[in-house]
């Protein structure tokens, strides 16, 4: 078992760990010394998924608000 350095918090993490136990940074994409592509992929993946979640939540809220306004208009 070898230890590697977490690119996010610089803590010592097992090279077999799925994620950094200290900060949760995903470690599976980093293979040996080619840590940069995996690190960039992890950051990009997190950013894109976060944006997608925000879009879905905002979309749902907007749909609900629009429906509520339409129902209120019809009822009144
Ligand atoms: Zn970490």
PDB file of C-alpha atoms and ligand atoms in Angstrom:
ATOM      1  CA  UNK A   1       0.000   0.000   0.000  1.00  0.00           C
ATOM      2  CA  UNK A   2       1.509   3.286  -1.105  1.00  0.00           C
ATOM      3  CA  UNK A   3       0.514   6.719  -0.004  1.00  0.00           C
ATOM      4  CA  UNK A   4      -0.159   9.551  -2.377  1.00  0.00           C
ATOM      5  CA  UNK A   5      -0.842  13.220  -1.786  1.00  0.00           C
ATOM      6  CA  UNK A   6      -4.371  14.537  -2.097  1.00  0.00           C
ATOM      7  CA  UNK A   7      -4.378  17.318  -4.734  1.00  0.00           C
ATOM      8  CA  UNK A   8      -7.131  19.158  -2.895  1.00  0.00           C
ATOM      9  CA  UNK A   9      -6.068  19.209   0.780  1.00  0.00           C
ATOM     10  CA  UNK A  10      -2.476  17.878   0.403  1.00  0.00           C
ATOM     11  CA  UNK A  11      -3.197  15.115   2.918  1.00  0.00           C
ATOM     12  CA  UNK A  12      -1.766  11.587   2.753  1.00  0.00           C
ATOM     13  CA  UNK A  13      -4.158   9.192   1.053  1.00  0.00           C
ATOM     14  CA  UNK A  14      -3.802   5.515   0.129  1.00  0.00           C
ATOM     15  CA  UNK A  15      -3.393   4.996  -3.616  1.00  0.00           C
ATOM     16  CA  UNK A  16      -6.190   2.428  -3.348  1.00  0.00           C
ATOM     17  CA  UNK A  17      -8.621   4.846  -1.706  1.00  0.00           C
ATOM     18  CA  UNK A  18     -11.685   5.811  -3.718  1.00  0.00           C
ATOM     19  CA  UNK A  19     -11.698   9.301  -2.228  1.00  0.00           C
ATOM     20  CA  UNK A  20      -9.630  11.371   0.181  1.00  0.00           C
ATOM     21  CA  UNK A  21     -10.863  10.563   3.727  1.00  0.00           C
ATOM     22  CA  UNK A  22     -10.141  14.124   4.852  1.00  0.00           C
ATOM     23  CA  UNK A  23     -11.890  16.180   2.162  1.00  0.00           C
ATOM     24  CA  UNK A  24     -13.706  13.633  -0.016  1.00  0.00           C
ATOM     25  CA  UNK A  25     -11.733  14.458  -3.152  1.00  0.00           C
ATOM     26  CA  UNK A  26     -12.188  11.601  -5.694  1.00  0.00           C
ATOM     27  CA  UNK A  27      -8.901   9.713  -5.996  1.00  0.00           C
ATOM     28  CA  UNK A  28      -9.815   6.894  -8.405  1.00  0.00           C
ATOM     29  CA  UNK A  29      -9.128   8.965 -11.533  1.00  0.00           C
ATOM     30  CA  UNK A  30      -5.573   9.752 -10.479  1.00  0.00           C
ATOM     31  CA  UNK A  31      -3.137   7.051 -11.622  1.00  0.00           C
ATOM     32  CA  UNK A  32       0.413   7.372 -10.353  1.00  0.00           C
ATOM     33  CA  UNK A  33       2.184  10.484 -11.575  1.00  0.00           C
ATOM     34  CA  UNK A  34      -0.435  11.461 -14.188  1.00  0.00           C
ATOM     35  CA  UNK A  35      -2.518  13.214 -11.552  1.00  0.00           C
ATOM     36  CA  UNK A  36      -3.267  16.353 -13.546  1.00  0.00           C
ATOM     37  CA  UNK A  37      -5.783  14.963 -16.105  1.00  0.00           C
ATOM     38  CA  UNK A  38      -7.675  13.127 -13.372  1.00  0.00           C
ATOM     39  CA  UNK A  39      -7.647  16.166 -11.142  1.00  0.00           C
ATOM     40  CA  UNK A  40      -8.940  18.398 -13.931  1.00  0.00           C
ATOM     41  CA  UNK A  41     -11.545  15.784 -14.832  1.00  0.00           C
ATOM     42  CA  UNK A  42     -12.677  15.574 -11.231  1.00  0.00           C
ATOM     43  CA  UNK A  43     -12.970  19.339 -10.895  1.00  0.00           C
ATOM     44  CA  UNK A  44     -14.779  19.649 -14.238  1.00  0.00           C
ATOM     45  CA  UNK A  45     -17.102  16.759 -13.397  1.00  0.00           C
ATOM     46  CA  UNK A  46     -17.986  18.261 -10.042  1.00  0.00           C
ATOM     47  CA  UNK A  47     -18.569  21.683 -11.604  1.00  0.00           C
ATOM     48  CA  UNK A  48     -20.749  20.321 -14.426  1.00  0.00           C
ATOM     49  CA  UNK A  49     -22.825  18.118 -12.149  1.00  0.00           C
ATOM     50  CA  UNK A  50     -23.280  20.993  -9.693  1.00  0.00           C
ATOM     51  CA  UNK A  51     -24.441  23.228 -12.535  1.00  0.00           C
ATOM     52  CA  UNK A  52     -26.829  20.503 -13.749  1.00  0.00           C
ATOM     53  CA  UNK A  53     -28.304  20.092 -10.258  1.00  0.00           C
ATOM     54  CA  UNK A  54     -28.795  23.868  -9.962  1.00  0.00           C
ATOM     55  CA  UNK A  55     -30.459  23.957 -13.393  1.00  0.00           C
ATOM     56  CA  UNK A  56     -32.805  21.079 -12.521  1.00  0.00           C
ATOM     57  CA  UNK A  57     -33.746  22.617  -9.157  1.00  0.00           C
ATOM     58  CA  UNK A  58     -34.291  26.081 -10.634  1.00  0.00           C
ATOM     59  CA  UNK A  59     -36.274  24.601 -13.523  1.00  0.00           C
ATOM     60  CA  UNK A  60     -38.523  22.673 -11.136  1.00  0.00           C
ATOM     61  CA  UNK A  61     -39.071  25.737  -8.934  1.00  0.00           C
ATOM     62  CA  UNK A  62     -39.906  27.907 -11.949  1.00  0.00           C
ATOM     63  CA  UNK A  63     -42.336  25.285 -13.296  1.00  0.00           C
ATOM     64  CA  UNK A  64     -44.019  24.996  -9.890  1.00  0.00           C
ATOM     65  CA  UNK A  65     -44.232  28.777  -9.483  1.00  0.00           C
ATOM     66  CA  UNK A  66     -45.694  29.173 -12.985  1.00  0.00           C
ATOM     67  CA  UNK A  67     -48.256  26.416 -12.331  1.00  0.00           C
ATOM     68  CA  UNK A  68     -49.205  27.994  -8.985  1.00  0.00           C
ATOM     69  CA  UNK A  69     -49.699  31.404 -10.626  1.00  0.00           C
ATOM     70  CA  UNK A  70     -51.839  29.878 -13.394  1.00  0.00           C
ATOM     71  CA  UNK A  71     -53.976  27.942 -10.881  1.00  0.00           C
ATOM     72  CA  UNK A  72     -54.409  31.079  -8.744  1.00  0.00           C
ATOM     73  CA  UNK A  73     -55.434  33.055 -11.834  1.00  0.00           C
ATOM     74  CA  UNK A  74     -57.971  30.404 -12.858  1.00  0.00           C
ATOM     75  CA  UNK A  75     -59.428  30.009  -9.344  1.00  0.00           C
ATOM     76  CA  UNK A  76     -59.784  33.750  -8.769  1.00  0.00           C
TER      77      UNK A  76
HETATM   78 ZN1  LIG B   1      -8.077  15.668   0.544  1.00  0.00          ZN
END
